[in-house]
Amino acid sequence: MSDADRRKENNIEYVSFYLDNQLLGLSVLEVQEVLPMQTITPIPKSTKALAGLLNLRGQIVTAVDLRERLGLDAAPSIQESMCIIVADGEELFSLLVDSVGDVIPVAKNKFESPPATLAPHWRHTCKGVYQLQKGLLVVMDVKALLDINNNIKNNG
């Protein structure tokens, strides 16, 4: 096994993105694609976290406003948001984020559990953190983010 193969085996890659200046990540294995903001049709009487529906090459995709989902203030302009497409079973979802960064490789053994001091609504949706040279990468749990019916603000 070459050194490059060993590094690859010991690393995991995350698609990084920002919400309210916080660096967050999703495993590259969970991300289908990244798109600029799409036209979203609101869903009447849905929760605020469900931004609406969008048409992705003929497939209807549910758009989730991650700022609302995580209890953050609304984005100054949703038109500048980006869409991270993820799948939950056969269904596709678009996670609306402020911006998308690079794919960040991190050593698997550097993974740390979410800090106990994390706010309850973040602790529920966070898998853990990695310390980077320039801050923290907070790894998010896609399943928990899509569990819209679970009112995370009431957990913890």
PDB file of C-alpha atoms in Angstrom:
ATOM      1  CA  MET A   1       0.000   0.000   0.000  1.00  0.00           C
ATOM      2  CA  SER A   2       1.390   3.393  -0.970  1.00  0.00           C
ATOM      3  CA  ASP A   3       1.571   6.404   1.362  1.00  0.00           C
ATOM      4  CA  ALA A   4      -1.197   8.080  -0.663  1.00  0.00           C
ATOM      5  CA  ASP A   5      -3.427   5.018  -0.225  1.00  0.00           C
ATOM      6  CA  ARG A   6      -2.718   4.956   3.531  1.00  0.00           C
ATOM      7  CA  ARG A   7      -3.548   8.676   3.834  1.00  0.00           C
ATOM      8  CA  LYS A   8      -6.778   8.117   1.914  1.00  0.00           C
ATOM      9  CA  GLU A   9      -7.696   5.165   4.131  1.00  0.00           C
ATOM     10  CA  ASN A  10      -7.075   7.175   7.317  1.00  0.00           C
ATOM     11  CA  ASN A  11      -8.887  10.307   6.140  1.00  0.00           C
ATOM     12  CA  ILE A  12     -12.483  11.216   5.586  1.00  0.00           C
ATOM     13  CA  GLU A  13     -13.643  14.063   3.362  1.00  0.00           C
ATOM     14  CA  TYR A  14     -16.318  16.617   4.121  1.00  0.00           C
ATOM     15  CA  VAL A  15     -18.080  19.111   1.894  1.00  0.00           C
ATOM     16  CA  SER A  16     -17.723  22.302   3.879  1.00  0.00           C
ATOM     17  CA  PHE A  17     -20.319  25.034   4.003  1.00  0.00           C
ATOM     18  CA  TYR A  18     -21.128  28.107   6.030  1.00  0.00           C
ATOM     19  CA  LEU A  19     -24.170  29.105   8.030  1.00  0.00           C
ATOM     20  CA  ASP A  20     -23.980  32.400   9.898  1.00  0.00           C
ATOM     21  CA  ASN A  21     -20.147  32.365   9.573  1.00  0.00           C
ATOM     22  CA  GLN A  22     -19.895  28.901  11.173  1.00  0.00           C
ATOM     23  CA  LEU A  23     -17.932  26.278   9.220  1.00  0.00           C
ATOM     24  CA  LEU A  24     -19.978  23.094   8.953  1.00  0.00           C
ATOM     25  CA  GLY A  25     -19.515  19.888   7.008  1.00  0.00           C
ATOM     26  CA  LEU A  26     -21.288  16.909   5.514  1.00  0.00           C
ATOM     27  CA  SER A  27     -19.559  13.728   4.431  1.00  0.00           C
ATOM     28  CA  VAL A  28     -18.895  13.750   0.685  1.00  0.00           C
ATOM     29  CA  LEU A  29     -20.628  10.367   0.631  1.00  0.00           C
ATOM     30  CA  GLU A  30     -23.879  12.047   1.706  1.00  0.00           C
ATOM     31  CA  VAL A  31     -23.817  14.893  -0.826  1.00  0.00           C
ATOM     32  CA  GLN A  32     -25.346  14.287  -4.246  1.00  0.00           C
ATOM     33  CA  GLU A  33     -24.478  17.680  -5.717  1.00  0.00           C
ATOM     34  CA  VAL A  34     -24.165  21.388  -4.980  1.00  0.00           C
ATOM     35  CA  LEU A  35     -26.190  23.964  -6.889  1.00  0.00           C
ATOM     36  CA  PRO A  36     -26.710  27.708  -6.863  1.00  0.00           C
ATOM     37  CA  MET A  37     -30.035  28.854  -5.472  1.00  0.00           C
ATOM     38  CA  GLN A  38     -32.978  27.402  -7.397  1.00  0.00           C
ATOM     39  CA  THR A  39     -36.540  28.649  -7.793  1.00  0.00           C
ATOM     40  CA  ILE A  40     -38.451  27.420  -4.749  1.00  0.00           C
ATOM     41  CA  THR A  41     -42.219  27.138  -4.524  1.00  0.00           C
ATOM     42  CA  PRO A  42     -43.435  27.649  -0.942  1.00  0.00           C
ATOM     43  CA  ILE A  43     -45.488  24.896   0.710  1.00  0.00           C
ATOM     44  CA  PRO A  44     -48.662  26.360   2.247  1.00  0.00           C
ATOM     45  CA  LYS A  45     -48.981  25.896   6.022  1.00  0.00           C
ATOM     46  CA  SER A  46     -45.657  24.061   6.348  1.00  0.00           C
ATOM     47  CA  THR A  47     -43.142  24.688   9.098  1.00  0.00           C
ATOM     48  CA  LYS A  48     -40.728  27.568   8.528  1.00  0.00           C
ATOM     49  CA  ALA A  49     -37.837  25.102   8.191  1.00  0.00           C
ATOM     50  CA  LEU A  50     -39.404  23.770   4.998  1.00  0.00           C
ATOM     51  CA  ALA A  51     -38.574  26.496   2.512  1.00  0.00           C
ATOM     52  CA  GLY A  52     -40.592  24.806  -0.217  1.00  0.00           C
ATOM     53  CA  LEU A  53     -40.202  22.565  -3.218  1.00  0.00           C
ATOM     54  CA  LEU A  54     -37.932  22.820  -6.223  1.00  0.00           C
ATOM     55  CA  ASN A  55     -37.775  21.037  -9.530  1.00  0.00           C
ATOM     56  CA  LEU A  56     -34.437  19.318 -10.074  1.00  0.00           C
ATOM     57  CA  ARG A  57     -34.393  17.960 -13.613  1.00  0.00           C
ATOM     58  CA  GLY A  58     -37.989  16.778 -13.273  1.00  0.00           C
ATOM     59  CA  GLN A  59     -37.666  15.456  -9.718  1.00  0.00           C
ATOM     60  CA  ILE A  60     -39.433  17.320  -6.933  1.00  0.00           C
ATOM     61  CA  VAL A  61     -37.011  18.115  -4.107  1.00  0.00           C
ATOM     62  CA  THR A  62     -37.923  19.408  -0.655  1.00  0.00           C
ATOM     63  CA  ALA A  63     -35.877  22.460   0.322  1.00  0.00           C
ATOM     64  CA  VAL A  64     -34.901  22.766   3.982  1.00  0.00           C
ATOM     65  CA  ASP A  65     -33.839  26.160   5.318  1.00  0.00           C
ATOM     66  CA  LEU A  66     -30.949  25.186   7.594  1.00  0.00           C
ATOM     67  CA  ARG A  67     -30.833  28.618   9.238  1.00  0.00           C
ATOM     68  CA  GLU A  68     -34.428  28.172  10.370  1.00  0.00           C
ATOM     69  CA  ARG A  69     -33.836  24.511  11.213  1.00  0.00           C
ATOM     70  CA  LEU A  70     -30.945  25.410  13.504  1.00  0.00           C
ATOM     71  CA  GLY A  71     -32.621  28.391  15.121  1.00  0.00           C
ATOM     72  CA  LEU A  72     -30.422  31.016  13.436  1.00  0.00           C
ATOM     73  CA  ASP A  73     -31.562  34.396  12.174  1.00  0.00           C
ATOM     74  CA  ALA A  74     -32.852  34.494   8.608  1.00  0.00           C
ATOM     75  CA  ALA A  75     -30.280  35.039   5.876  1.00  0.00           C
ATOM     76  CA  PRO A  76     -29.974  38.640   4.686  1.00  0.00           C
ATOM     77  CA  SER A  77     -30.758  37.416   1.172  1.00  0.00           C
ATOM     78  CA  ILE A  78     -31.879  33.879   0.406  1.00  0.00           C
ATOM     79  CA  GLN A  79     -31.152  34.491  -3.278  1.00  0.00           C
ATOM     80  CA  GLU A  80     -27.424  34.199  -2.524  1.00  0.00           C
ATOM     81  CA  SER A  81     -27.871  30.859  -0.748  1.00  0.00           C
ATOM     82  CA  MET A  82     -26.572  27.599  -2.137  1.00  0.00           C
ATOM     83  CA  CYS A  83     -28.328  24.242  -2.339  1.00  0.00           C
ATOM     84  CA  ILE A  84     -26.664  21.060  -1.107  1.00  0.00           C
ATOM     85  CA  ILE A  85     -28.587  18.096  -2.459  1.00  0.00           C
ATOM     86  CA  VAL A  86     -28.728  15.054  -0.181  1.00  0.00           C
ATOM     87  CA  ALA A  87     -30.792  11.878  -0.281  1.00  0.00           C
ATOM     88  CA  ASP A  88     -32.826  10.209   2.409  1.00  0.00           C
ATOM     89  CA  GLY A  89     -33.802   6.874   0.951  1.00  0.00           C
ATOM     90  CA  GLU A  90     -35.377   7.532  -2.422  1.00  0.00           C
ATOM     91  CA  GLU A  91     -36.236  11.151  -1.604  1.00  0.00           C
ATOM     92  CA  LEU A  92     -33.970  14.099  -2.392  1.00  0.00           C
ATOM     93  CA  PHE A  93     -33.641  17.173  -0.200  1.00  0.00           C
ATOM     94  CA  SER A  94     -31.984  20.503  -0.782  1.00  0.00           C
ATOM     95  CA  LEU A  95     -30.258  21.994   2.240  1.00  0.00           C
ATOM     96  CA  LEU A  96     -30.153  25.779   1.904  1.00  0.00           C
ATOM     97  CA  VAL A  97     -26.844  27.151   3.180  1.00  0.00           C
ATOM     98  CA  ASP A  98     -25.123  30.543   3.020  1.00  0.00           C
ATOM     99  CA  SER A  99     -22.176  29.345   0.934  1.00  0.00           C
ATOM    100  CA  VAL A 100     -20.255  26.203   0.076  1.00  0.00           C
ATOM    101  CA  GLY A 101     -16.518  25.852   0.640  1.00  0.00           C
ATOM    102  CA  ASP A 102     -13.966  23.252  -0.293  1.00  0.00           C
ATOM    103  CA  VAL A 103     -13.889  19.536   0.295  1.00  0.00           C
ATOM    104  CA  ILE A 104     -11.845  19.172   3.478  1.00  0.00           C
ATOM    105  CA  PRO A 105      -9.956  15.945   4.204  1.00  0.00           C
ATOM    106  CA  VAL A 106      -9.463  15.244   7.911  1.00  0.00           C
ATOM    107  CA  ALA A 107      -7.852  12.376   9.795  1.00  0.00           C
ATOM    108  CA  LYS A 108     -10.471   9.977  11.114  1.00  0.00           C
ATOM    109  CA  ASN A 109      -8.694   9.739  14.478  1.00  0.00           C
ATOM    110  CA  LYS A 110      -9.031  13.516  15.064  1.00  0.00           C
ATOM    111  CA  PHE A 111     -12.822  13.287  15.367  1.00  0.00           C
ATOM    112  CA  GLU A 112     -14.210  14.594  18.648  1.00  0.00           C
ATOM    113  CA  SER A 113     -17.680  14.265  20.143  1.00  0.00           C
ATOM    114  CA  PRO A 114     -19.865  17.369  20.194  1.00  0.00           C
ATOM    115  CA  PRO A 115     -18.974  19.601  23.134  1.00  0.00           C
ATOM    116  CA  ALA A 116     -21.373  19.349  26.061  1.00  0.00           C
ATOM    117  CA  THR A 117     -21.700  23.112  25.972  1.00  0.00           C
ATOM    118  CA  LEU A 118     -23.273  23.049  22.521  1.00  0.00           C
ATOM    119  CA  ALA A 119     -26.813  24.432  22.473  1.00  0.00           C
ATOM    120  CA  PRO A 120     -29.409  21.633  22.578  1.00  0.00           C
ATOM    121  CA  HIS A 121     -30.760  22.294  19.095  1.00  0.00           C
ATOM    122  CA  TRP A 122     -27.208  22.070  17.677  1.00  0.00           C
ATOM    123  CA  ARG A 123     -26.228  19.032  19.777  1.00  0.00           C
ATOM    124  CA  HIS A 124     -29.155  17.098  18.272  1.00  0.00           C
ATOM    125  CA  THR A 125     -27.968  17.689  14.699  1.00  0.00           C
ATOM    126  CA  CYS A 126     -24.184  17.603  15.194  1.00  0.00           C
ATOM    127  CA  LYS A 127     -22.190  14.383  14.887  1.00  0.00           C
ATOM    128  CA  GLY A 128     -18.951  15.874  16.152  1.00  0.00           C
ATOM    129  CA  VAL A 129     -16.150  18.303  15.474  1.00  0.00           C
ATOM    130  CA  TYR A 130     -12.659  18.422  14.010  1.00  0.00           C
ATOM    131  CA  GLN A 131     -10.064  20.949  15.038  1.00  0.00           C
ATOM    132  CA  LEU A 132      -8.572  22.558  11.961  1.00  0.00           C
ATOM    133  CA  GLN A 133      -5.640  24.945  11.804  1.00  0.00           C
ATOM    134  CA  LYS A 134      -8.078  27.845  11.377  1.00  0.00           C
ATOM    135  CA  GLY A 135     -10.975  26.885  13.613  1.00  0.00           C
ATOM    136  CA  LEU A 136     -13.461  24.067  14.003  1.00  0.00           C
ATOM    137  CA  LEU A 137     -15.327  22.007  11.445  1.00  0.00           C
ATOM    138  CA  VAL A 138     -18.693  21.019  12.869  1.00  0.00           C
ATOM    139  CA  VAL A 139     -19.901  17.804  11.230  1.00  0.00           C
ATOM    140  CA  MET A 140     -23.652  17.716  10.786  1.00  0.00           C
ATOM    141  CA  ASP A 141     -25.965  14.677  10.865  1.00  0.00           C
ATOM    142  CA  VAL A 142     -28.073  14.666   7.686  1.00  0.00           C
ATOM    143  CA  LYS A 143     -30.739  12.358   9.173  1.00  0.00           C
ATOM    144  CA  ALA A 144     -31.189  14.659  12.167  1.00  0.00           C
ATOM    145  CA  LEU A 145     -31.290  17.759   9.953  1.00  0.00           C
ATOM    146  CA  LEU A 146     -34.068  16.177   7.876  1.00  0.00           C
ATOM    147  CA  ASP A 147     -36.056  15.121  10.937  1.00  0.00           C
ATOM    148  CA  ILE A 148     -38.204  18.214  10.586  1.00  0.00           C
ATOM    149  CA  ASN A 149     -41.033  16.841  12.723  1.00  0.00           C
ATOM    150  CA  ASN A 150     -38.709  16.689  15.703  1.00  0.00           C
ATOM    151  CA  ASN A 151     -38.870  20.131  17.214  1.00  0.00           C
ATOM    152  CA  ILE A 152     -35.225  20.393  18.127  1.00  0.00           C
ATOM    153  CA  LYS A 153     -35.718  23.640  19.957  1.00  0.00           C
ATOM    154  CA  ASN A 154     -37.550  21.681  22.646  1.00  0.00           C
ATOM    155  CA  ASN A 155     -34.867  18.995  23.043  1.00  0.00           C
ATOM    156  CA  GLY A 156     -32.361  19.068  25.833  1.00  0.00           C
TER     157      GLY A 156
END
